[in-house]
């Protein structure tokens, strides 16, 4: 359907009337106002550590409430990247996520997604520093998630920034591992603290032997490189028990928890902390 339409609307595209282009323009226009109108917010998805069944980390996920609907990041982050708007938006995300994390129990870290575009500006490291300082958050409680596409460019400045952040105590995680090109070579370009195995492998874990073999191998690889491994997109008990057997460090997915409103997440962390204190007193 899309293909044949693509041909016939070719001249519309040229005159700027293409539906997709128009949608992009309207997203762009709306996005320029989104920050001052306070239409952006973060949802928080907890990750479960399998060693002690506790929340190890919480990923901040961006949402845009606009025109009576909530727009998911996959629809507007690409536009924000093309227009450079991801730079101020990303800075807001860093500050907001660090502020939230400062009120959580000490053992829980916050994970923030970074776009490659944020690395192209000079002062990403300074922005991270000031977000941490403003929130009075220990750098060791911040994880930054980057994707393989960042390392495609492999610029020296990017690698230097990653080393500087890591030197401060911030953890650097490779997100969506296995979806880019020649993933394995990226593991040599930087000493990541964590590998998050893309959820597409999890989706057909129980139906495809090859996905199972790949997940098992990546978990083993992570272990031998001294990296934490995370299985993304765990939705069923069956998936959980498989990745647990393979020795994965932590799981993220709808089975344990979907992304939550910040107050719901804070309640969850608080009740978990109370339970642990009670257990310690009893023993
Ligand atoms: P991601 O970093 O890989 O985040 C995980 C995505 O998987 C989230 O989608 C989350 O809601 C979804 N997810 C979690 N568990 C499950 C599950 O069990 N099943 C399924 N089907 N999905 C699950 P979301 O929130 O729509 O975010 C999509 C992507 O947008 C993120 O992928 C990330 O790449 C990007 N993103 C989100 N927030 C930000 C941000 O603040 N800055 C930047 N630059 N990108 C962001
Ligand atoms: Mg992520
Ligand atoms: Mg991911
Ligand atoms: Mg993803």
mmCIF file of C-alpha atoms and ligand atoms in Angstrom:
data_model
loop_
_atom_site.group_PDB
_atom_site.id
_atom_site.type_symbol
_atom_site.label_atom_id
_atom_site.label_comp_id
_atom_site.label_asym_id
_atom_site.label_seq_id
_atom_site.Cartn_x
_atom_site.Cartn_y
_atom_site.Cartn_z
ATOM 1 C CA UNK A 1 0.000 0.000 0.000
ATOM 2 C CA UNK A 2 2.613 2.486 1.130
ATOM 3 C CA UNK A 3 4.816 1.710 -1.864
ATOM 4 C CA UNK A 4 2.258 2.497 -4.577
ATOM 5 C CA UNK A 5 1.155 5.594 -2.696
ATOM 6 C CA UNK A 6 4.776 6.654 -2.480
ATOM 7 C CA UNK A 7 5.022 6.783 -6.271
ATOM 8 C CA UNK A 8 1.796 8.647 -6.920
ATOM 9 C CA UNK A 9 2.418 11.266 -4.265
ATOM 10 C CA UNK A 10 5.933 11.945 -5.448
ATOM 11 C CA UNK A 11 5.153 15.400 -6.837
ATOM 12 C CA UNK A 12 3.312 16.296 -3.632
ATOM 13 C CA UNK A 13 6.416 15.457 -1.703
ATOM 14 C CA UNK A 14 8.379 17.821 -3.885
ATOM 15 C CA UNK A 15 5.959 20.661 -3.250
ATOM 16 C CA UNK A 16 6.017 19.964 0.458
ATOM 17 C CA UNK A 17 2.484 18.607 0.667
ATOM 18 C CA UNK A 18 3.426 15.041 1.454
ATOM 19 C CA UNK A 19 1.427 13.798 4.433
ATOM 20 C CA UNK A 20 4.447 12.441 6.234
ATOM 21 C CA UNK A 21 6.381 15.659 5.750
ATOM 22 C CA UNK A 22 3.430 17.677 6.992
ATOM 23 C CA UNK A 23 3.147 15.506 10.036
ATOM 24 C CA UNK A 24 6.833 16.065 10.735
ATOM 25 C CA UNK A 25 6.372 19.819 10.388
ATOM 26 C CA UNK A 26 3.488 19.830 12.812
ATOM 27 C CA UNK A 27 5.435 17.699 15.283
ATOM 28 C CA UNK A 28 8.354 20.091 14.939
ATOM 29 C CA UNK A 29 6.191 23.169 15.520
ATOM 30 C CA UNK A 30 4.522 21.585 18.545
ATOM 31 C CA UNK A 31 7.795 20.358 19.938
ATOM 32 C CA UNK A 32 9.266 23.867 19.910
ATOM 33 C CA UNK A 33 6.572 24.884 22.404
ATOM 34 C CA UNK A 34 6.422 21.622 24.342
ATOM 35 C CA UNK A 35 9.042 22.583 26.911
ATOM 36 C CA UNK A 36 7.661 25.993 27.841
ATOM 37 C CA UNK A 37 4.144 24.553 27.918
ATOM 38 C CA UNK A 38 5.382 21.799 30.238
ATOM 39 C CA UNK A 39 3.989 19.074 28.009
ATOM 40 C CA UNK A 40 6.977 16.781 28.486
ATOM 41 C CA UNK A 41 7.166 14.301 31.338
ATOM 42 C CA UNK A 42 9.066 11.198 32.323
ATOM 43 C CA UNK A 43 7.748 7.738 33.049
ATOM 44 C CA UNK A 44 9.895 5.408 35.138
ATOM 45 C CA UNK A 45 10.370 1.686 34.513
ATOM 46 C CA UNK A 46 12.081 -0.326 37.261
ATOM 47 C CA UNK A 47 14.646 -3.041 36.428
ATOM 48 C CA UNK A 48 14.764 -6.110 38.637
ATOM 49 C CA UNK A 49 18.121 -7.518 39.781
ATOM 50 C CA UNK A 50 17.922 -11.304 39.815
ATOM 51 C CA UNK A 51 20.609 -11.839 42.413
ATOM 52 C CA UNK A 52 18.532 -10.498 45.277
ATOM 53 C CA UNK A 53 15.178 -9.770 43.609
ATOM 54 C CA UNK A 54 15.429 -6.047 44.190
ATOM 55 C CA UNK A 55 15.100 -3.007 41.993
ATOM 56 C CA UNK A 56 18.607 -2.120 40.873
ATOM 57 C CA UNK A 57 17.839 0.692 38.521
ATOM 58 C CA UNK A 58 14.970 2.685 37.006
ATOM 59 C CA UNK A 59 14.904 3.837 33.373
ATOM 60 C CA UNK A 60 13.504 7.305 32.636
ATOM 61 C CA UNK A 61 11.312 7.273 29.506
ATOM 62 C CA UNK A 62 10.135 10.458 27.837
ATOM 63 C CA UNK A 63 6.470 11.194 27.032
ATOM 64 C CA UNK A 64 4.845 14.169 25.297
ATOM 65 C CA UNK A 65 1.279 15.117 26.196
ATOM 66 C CA UNK A 66 0.077 17.005 23.166
ATOM 67 C CA UNK A 67 -3.309 17.642 21.507
ATOM 68 C CA UNK A 68 -5.166 15.339 23.886
ATOM 69 C CA UNK A 69 -2.922 12.369 23.304
ATOM 70 C CA UNK A 70 0.353 11.076 24.653
ATOM 71 C CA UNK A 71 2.974 10.819 21.959
ATOM 72 C CA UNK A 72 5.591 8.071 22.415
ATOM 73 C CA UNK A 73 9.290 8.910 21.954
ATOM 74 C CA UNK A 74 9.653 6.864 18.778
ATOM 75 C CA UNK A 75 7.332 9.372 17.092
ATOM 76 C CA UNK A 76 9.029 12.583 18.166
ATOM 77 C CA UNK A 77 12.618 11.873 19.240
ATOM 78 C CA UNK A 78 13.742 11.456 15.586
ATOM 79 C CA UNK A 79 12.250 14.892 14.763
ATOM 80 C CA UNK A 80 13.843 16.360 17.877
ATOM 81 C CA UNK A 81 17.172 14.947 16.705
ATOM 82 C CA UNK A 82 16.860 16.348 13.167
ATOM 83 C CA UNK A 83 16.012 19.811 14.457
ATOM 84 C CA UNK A 84 18.521 19.868 17.295
ATOM 85 C CA UNK A 85 15.671 20.243 19.802
ATOM 86 C CA UNK A 86 16.899 17.050 21.450
ATOM 87 C CA UNK A 87 19.711 19.076 23.016
ATOM 88 C CA UNK A 88 17.557 21.250 25.328
ATOM 89 C CA UNK A 89 15.037 18.415 25.741
ATOM 90 C CA UNK A 90 17.802 15.975 26.678
ATOM 91 C CA UNK A 91 19.211 18.454 29.164
ATOM 92 C CA UNK A 92 15.781 18.762 30.781
ATOM 93 C CA UNK A 93 15.512 14.949 30.933
ATOM 94 C CA UNK A 94 18.880 14.716 32.712
ATOM 95 C CA UNK A 95 17.918 17.288 35.335
ATOM 96 C CA UNK A 96 14.432 15.870 35.874
ATOM 97 C CA UNK A 97 15.646 12.260 36.157
ATOM 98 C CA UNK A 98 18.449 13.163 38.604
ATOM 99 C CA UNK A 99 16.012 15.175 40.736
ATOM 100 C CA UNK A 100 13.648 12.180 40.887
ATOM 101 C CA UNK A 101 16.419 9.736 41.729
ATOM 102 C CA UNK A 102 17.635 11.898 44.605
ATOM 103 C CA UNK A 103 14.433 11.007 46.493
ATOM 104 C CA UNK A 104 14.779 7.253 45.968
ATOM 105 C CA UNK A 105 16.586 4.790 48.260
ATOM 106 C CA UNK A 106 20.374 4.932 47.878
ATOM 107 C CA UNK A 107 20.731 1.532 46.263
ATOM 108 C CA UNK A 108 18.584 2.472 43.275
ATOM 109 C CA UNK A 109 20.160 4.068 40.207
ATOM 110 C CA UNK A 110 18.497 6.040 37.430
ATOM 111 C CA UNK A 111 19.096 5.336 33.727
ATOM 112 C CA UNK A 112 18.838 8.118 31.140
ATOM 113 C CA UNK A 113 18.817 7.608 27.353
ATOM 114 C CA UNK A 114 21.188 9.846 25.395
ATOM 115 C CA UNK A 115 20.918 10.657 21.709
ATOM 116 C CA UNK A 116 24.060 10.724 19.536
ATOM 117 C CA UNK A 117 23.137 14.347 18.731
ATOM 118 C CA UNK A 118 23.723 15.266 22.388
ATOM 119 C CA UNK A 119 27.325 14.114 22.015
ATOM 120 C CA UNK A 120 27.897 16.448 19.085
ATOM 121 C CA UNK A 121 27.520 19.511 21.276
ATOM 122 C CA UNK A 122 30.571 20.585 23.215
ATOM 123 C CA UNK A 123 29.373 20.450 26.758
ATOM 124 C CA UNK A 124 27.524 17.197 27.355
ATOM 125 C CA UNK A 125 29.842 16.272 30.219
ATOM 126 C CA UNK A 126 29.244 19.689 31.807
ATOM 127 C CA UNK A 127 25.486 19.208 31.507
ATOM 128 C CA UNK A 128 25.681 15.842 33.242
ATOM 129 C CA UNK A 129 27.853 17.345 35.983
ATOM 130 C CA UNK A 130 25.440 20.185 36.629
ATOM 131 C CA UNK A 131 22.387 17.880 36.628
ATOM 132 C CA UNK A 132 24.086 15.731 39.274
ATOM 133 C CA UNK A 133 25.208 18.730 41.310
ATOM 134 C CA UNK A 134 21.820 20.440 41.202
ATOM 135 C CA UNK A 135 20.082 17.268 42.394
ATOM 136 C CA UNK A 136 22.901 16.423 44.823
ATOM 137 C CA UNK A 137 23.002 12.947 43.320
ATOM 138 C CA UNK A 138 26.094 10.735 43.541
ATOM 139 C CA UNK A 139 27.497 10.126 40.024
ATOM 140 C CA UNK A 140 27.513 6.391 40.776
ATOM 141 C CA UNK A 141 23.723 6.496 40.842
ATOM 142 C CA UNK A 142 23.465 7.630 37.230
ATOM 143 C CA UNK A 143 23.534 5.319 34.223
ATOM 144 C CA UNK A 144 23.659 6.685 30.695
ATOM 145 C CA UNK A 145 22.265 4.525 27.886
ATOM 146 C CA UNK A 146 23.706 4.910 24.423
ATOM 147 C CA UNK A 147 23.163 2.887 21.262
ATOM 148 C CA UNK A 148 25.524 1.392 18.756
ATOM 149 C CA UNK A 149 24.724 4.184 16.301
ATOM 150 C CA UNK A 150 26.692 6.581 18.508
ATOM 151 C CA UNK A 151 29.834 4.549 18.010
ATOM 152 C CA UNK A 152 29.296 4.285 14.255
ATOM 153 C CA UNK A 153 30.860 7.703 13.929
ATOM 154 C CA UNK A 154 33.513 6.627 16.443
ATOM 155 C CA UNK A 155 34.757 10.162 16.882
ATOM 156 C CA UNK A 156 37.567 10.685 19.324
ATOM 157 C CA UNK A 157 35.573 13.385 21.097
ATOM 158 C CA UNK A 158 32.741 10.944 21.772
ATOM 159 C CA UNK A 159 35.017 8.288 23.207
ATOM 160 C CA UNK A 160 36.788 10.946 25.299
ATOM 161 C CA UNK A 161 33.453 12.186 26.687
ATOM 162 C CA UNK A 162 32.449 8.626 27.574
ATOM 163 C CA UNK A 163 35.748 8.081 29.391
ATOM 164 C CA UNK A 164 35.372 11.353 31.258
ATOM 165 C CA UNK A 165 31.850 10.428 32.386
ATOM 166 C CA UNK A 166 32.960 6.991 33.436
ATOM 167 C CA UNK A 167 35.877 8.523 35.314
ATOM 168 C CA UNK A 168 33.367 10.533 37.357
ATOM 169 C CA UNK A 169 31.686 7.271 38.392
ATOM 170 C CA UNK A 170 28.758 7.413 35.947
ATOM 171 C CA UNK A 171 27.924 4.031 34.393
ATOM 172 C CA UNK A 172 27.802 3.705 30.631
ATOM 173 C CA UNK A 173 25.388 1.171 29.153
ATOM 174 C CA UNK A 174 24.970 -0.146 25.640
ATOM 175 C CA UNK A 175 21.250 -0.103 24.864
ATOM 176 C CA UNK A 176 19.404 -2.280 22.324
ATOM 177 C CA UNK A 177 22.465 -4.483 21.877
ATOM 178 C CA UNK A 178 22.401 -6.621 18.759
ATOM 179 C CA UNK A 179 20.355 -4.353 16.499
ATOM 180 C CA UNK A 180 23.188 -2.378 14.918
ATOM 181 C CA UNK A 181 26.004 -3.446 12.648
ATOM 182 C CA UNK A 182 29.022 -5.444 13.821
ATOM 183 C CA UNK A 183 27.964 -5.118 17.431
ATOM 184 C CA UNK A 184 30.856 -7.125 18.770
ATOM 185 C CA UNK A 185 33.504 -4.696 17.606
ATOM 186 C CA UNK A 186 31.807 -1.901 19.572
ATOM 187 C CA UNK A 187 32.450 -3.785 22.775
ATOM 188 C CA UNK A 188 36.150 -3.260 22.114
ATOM 189 C CA UNK A 189 35.850 0.459 21.468
ATOM 190 C CA UNK A 190 34.702 1.226 24.991
ATOM 191 C CA UNK A 191 34.573 -0.591 28.378
ATOM 192 C CA UNK A 192 30.808 -0.581 28.923
ATOM 193 C CA UNK A 193 29.426 -1.256 32.379
ATOM 194 C CA UNK A 194 26.275 -2.893 31.061
ATOM 195 C CA UNK A 195 24.850 -4.503 27.946
ATOM 196 C CA UNK A 196 21.090 -4.384 27.412
ATOM 197 C CA UNK A 197 20.047 -7.124 25.014
ATOM 198 C CA UNK A 198 17.477 -5.792 22.570
ATOM 199 C CA UNK A 199 13.949 -6.939 23.144
ATOM 200 C CA UNK A 200 13.565 -8.258 19.602
ATOM 201 C CA UNK A 201 15.600 -11.294 20.720
ATOM 202 C CA UNK A 202 13.307 -11.771 23.692
ATOM 203 C CA UNK A 203 10.205 -11.611 21.512
ATOM 204 C CA UNK A 204 10.987 -14.886 19.772
ATOM 205 C CA UNK A 205 13.027 -16.459 22.517
ATOM 206 C CA UNK A 206 10.653 -19.335 23.059
ATOM 207 C CA UNK A 207 9.922 -19.978 19.380
ATOM 208 C CA UNK A 208 13.357 -19.637 17.823
ATOM 209 C CA UNK A 209 16.397 -21.661 18.772
ATOM 210 C CA UNK A 210 18.721 -19.107 17.167
ATOM 211 C CA UNK A 211 17.432 -16.230 19.310
ATOM 212 C CA UNK A 212 17.916 -18.395 22.365
ATOM 213 C CA UNK A 213 21.487 -19.225 21.334
ATOM 214 C CA UNK A 214 22.276 -15.548 20.694
ATOM 215 C CA UNK A 215 20.909 -14.398 24.067
ATOM 216 C CA UNK A 216 22.803 -17.145 25.860
ATOM 217 C CA UNK A 217 26.032 -16.217 24.083
ATOM 218 C CA UNK A 218 25.661 -12.478 24.748
ATOM 219 C CA UNK A 219 25.031 -13.104 28.451
ATOM 220 C CA UNK A 220 28.141 -15.299 28.590
ATOM 221 C CA UNK A 221 30.137 -12.683 26.712
ATOM 222 C CA UNK A 222 29.003 -9.944 29.098
ATOM 223 C CA UNK A 223 29.970 -12.076 32.073
ATOM 224 C CA UNK A 224 33.447 -12.767 30.768
ATOM 225 C CA UNK A 225 33.961 -9.066 30.016
ATOM 226 C CA UNK A 226 32.821 -8.181 33.536
ATOM 227 C CA UNK A 227 29.715 -6.350 32.353
ATOM 228 C CA UNK A 228 26.234 -6.399 33.835
ATOM 229 C CA UNK A 229 23.727 -7.929 31.408
ATOM 230 C CA UNK A 230 20.088 -6.892 31.099
ATOM 231 C CA UNK A 231 17.309 -8.674 29.238
ATOM 232 C CA UNK A 232 14.898 -6.085 27.792
ATOM 233 C CA UNK A 233 11.257 -6.787 26.999
ATOM 234 C CA UNK A 234 10.678 -9.718 29.366
ATOM 235 C CA UNK A 235 6.927 -10.278 29.187
ATOM 236 C CA UNK A 236 6.375 -13.899 30.238
ATOM 237 C CA UNK A 237 7.402 -16.253 33.036
ATOM 238 C CA UNK A 238 8.831 -18.559 30.413
ATOM 239 C CA UNK A 239 11.168 -15.831 29.115
ATOM 240 C CA UNK A 240 12.164 -14.945 32.659
ATOM 241 C CA UNK A 241 13.069 -18.494 33.587
ATOM 242 C CA UNK A 242 15.125 -18.954 30.399
ATOM 243 C CA UNK A 243 17.204 -15.796 30.851
ATOM 244 C CA UNK A 244 17.581 -16.545 34.551
ATOM 245 C CA UNK A 245 19.025 -19.957 33.668
ATOM 246 C CA UNK A 246 21.406 -18.264 31.242
ATOM 247 C CA UNK A 247 22.679 -16.128 34.136
ATOM 248 C CA UNK A 248 21.388 -12.678 33.150
ATOM 249 C CA UNK A 249 21.965 -10.029 35.856
ATOM 250 C CA UNK A 250 18.702 -8.135 35.594
ATOM 251 C CA UNK A 251 15.424 -8.015 33.689
ATOM 252 C CA UNK A 252 13.271 -5.193 32.362
ATOM 253 C CA UNK A 253 9.801 -5.712 30.953
ATOM 254 C CA UNK A 254 6.065 -5.711 31.377
ATOM 255 C CA UNK A 255 6.191 -8.948 33.421
ATOM 256 C CA UNK A 256 7.859 -7.157 36.334
ATOM 257 C CA UNK A 257 6.558 -3.654 35.656
ATOM 258 C CA UNK A 258 5.543 -1.317 32.824
ATOM 259 C CA UNK A 259 6.802 2.279 32.881
ATOM 260 C CA UNK A 260 5.136 4.020 35.868
ATOM 261 C CA UNK A 261 4.198 7.551 36.899
ATOM 262 C CA UNK A 262 6.859 8.982 39.187
ATOM 263 C CA UNK A 263 4.643 8.880 42.289
ATOM 264 C CA UNK A 264 3.679 5.228 41.692
ATOM 265 C CA UNK A 265 7.335 4.331 41.219
ATOM 266 C CA UNK A 266 8.332 6.190 44.399
ATOM 267 C CA UNK A 267 5.682 4.221 46.335
ATOM 268 C CA UNK A 268 6.944 0.941 44.911
ATOM 269 C CA UNK A 269 10.542 1.717 45.909
ATOM 270 C CA UNK A 270 9.485 2.861 49.329
ATOM 271 C CA UNK A 271 7.440 -0.261 50.095
ATOM 272 C CA UNK A 272 10.287 -2.442 48.842
ATOM 273 C CA UNK A 273 12.702 -0.637 51.177
ATOM 274 C CA UNK A 274 10.320 -1.066 54.122
ATOM 275 C CA UNK A 275 10.000 -4.795 53.391
ATOM 276 C CA UNK A 276 13.777 -5.208 53.302
ATOM 277 C CA UNK A 277 14.212 -3.354 56.597
ATOM 278 C CA UNK A 278 11.593 -5.595 58.207
ATOM 279 C CA UNK A 279 13.381 -8.684 56.919
ATOM 280 C CA UNK A 280 16.729 -7.450 58.265
ATOM 281 C CA UNK A 281 15.211 -6.792 61.682
ATOM 282 C CA UNK A 282 13.634 -10.255 61.761
ATOM 283 C CA UNK A 283 16.865 -12.053 60.941
HETATM 284 P P1 LIG B 1 14.673 2.000 25.030
HETATM 285 O O1 LIG B 1 15.690 2.873 25.641
HETATM 286 O O2 LIG B 1 15.131 0.668 24.534
HETATM 287 O O3 LIG B 1 13.526 1.840 26.125
HETATM 288 C C1 LIG B 1 12.785 0.668 26.340
HETATM 289 C C2 LIG B 1 11.470 0.720 25.600
HETATM 290 O O4 LIG B 1 10.856 -0.576 25.680
HETATM 291 C C3 LIG B 1 10.456 1.691 26.203
HETATM 292 O O5 LIG B 1 9.648 2.183 25.149
HETATM 293 C C4 LIG B 1 9.631 0.772 27.100
HETATM 294 O O6 LIG B 1 8.340 1.275 27.375
HETATM 295 C C5 LIG B 1 9.571 -0.455 26.244
HETATM 296 N N1 LIG B 1 9.322 -1.681 27.006
HETATM 297 C C6 LIG B 1 9.730 -1.957 28.265
HETATM 298 N N2 LIG B 1 9.358 -3.195 28.626
HETATM 299 C C7 LIG B 1 8.707 -3.745 27.571
HETATM 300 C C8 LIG B 1 8.093 -5.024 27.318
HETATM 301 O O7 LIG B 1 8.069 -5.924 28.140
HETATM 302 N N3 LIG B 1 7.534 -5.211 26.096
HETATM 303 C C9 LIG B 1 7.540 -4.227 25.136
HETATM 304 N N4 LIG B 1 6.949 -4.499 23.979
HETATM 305 N N5 LIG B 1 8.110 -3.012 25.340
HETATM 306 C C10 LIG B 1 8.690 -2.781 26.537
HETATM 307 P P2 LIG B 1 9.354 3.754 24.993
HETATM 308 O O8 LIG B 1 9.161 4.362 26.341
HETATM 309 O O9 LIG B 1 8.278 3.913 23.986
HETATM 310 O O10 LIG B 1 10.725 4.311 24.432
HETATM 311 C C11 LIG B 1 11.161 3.948 23.148
HETATM 312 C C12 LIG B 1 12.559 4.468 22.879
HETATM 313 O O11 LIG B 1 12.588 5.901 22.840
HETATM 314 C C13 LIG B 1 13.562 4.100 23.966
HETATM 315 O O12 LIG B 1 13.963 2.754 23.796
HETATM 316 C C14 LIG B 1 14.652 5.102 23.707
HETATM 317 O O13 LIG B 1 15.469 4.693 22.653
HETATM 318 C C15 LIG B 1 13.861 6.333 23.258
HETATM 319 N N6 LIG B 1 13.730 7.259 24.404
HETATM 320 C C16 LIG B 1 12.889 7.229 25.457
HETATM 321 N N7 LIG B 1 13.121 8.262 26.310
HETATM 322 C C17 LIG B 1 14.151 8.957 25.773
HETATM 323 C C18 LIG B 1 14.879 10.142 26.188
HETATM 324 O O14 LIG B 1 14.667 10.733 27.252
HETATM 325 N N8 LIG B 1 15.878 10.567 25.349
HETATM 326 C C19 LIG B 1 16.195 9.903 24.191
HETATM 327 N N9 LIG B 1 17.188 10.395 23.423
HETATM 328 N N10 LIG B 1 15.542 8.796 23.781
HETATM 329 C C20 LIG B 1 14.536 8.326 24.568
HETATM 330 MG MG1 LIG B 2 17.057 2.709 27.014
HETATM 331 MG MG1 LIG B 3 16.576 -0.474 25.102
HETATM 332 MG MG1 LIG B 4 14.767 -0.187 22.489
#
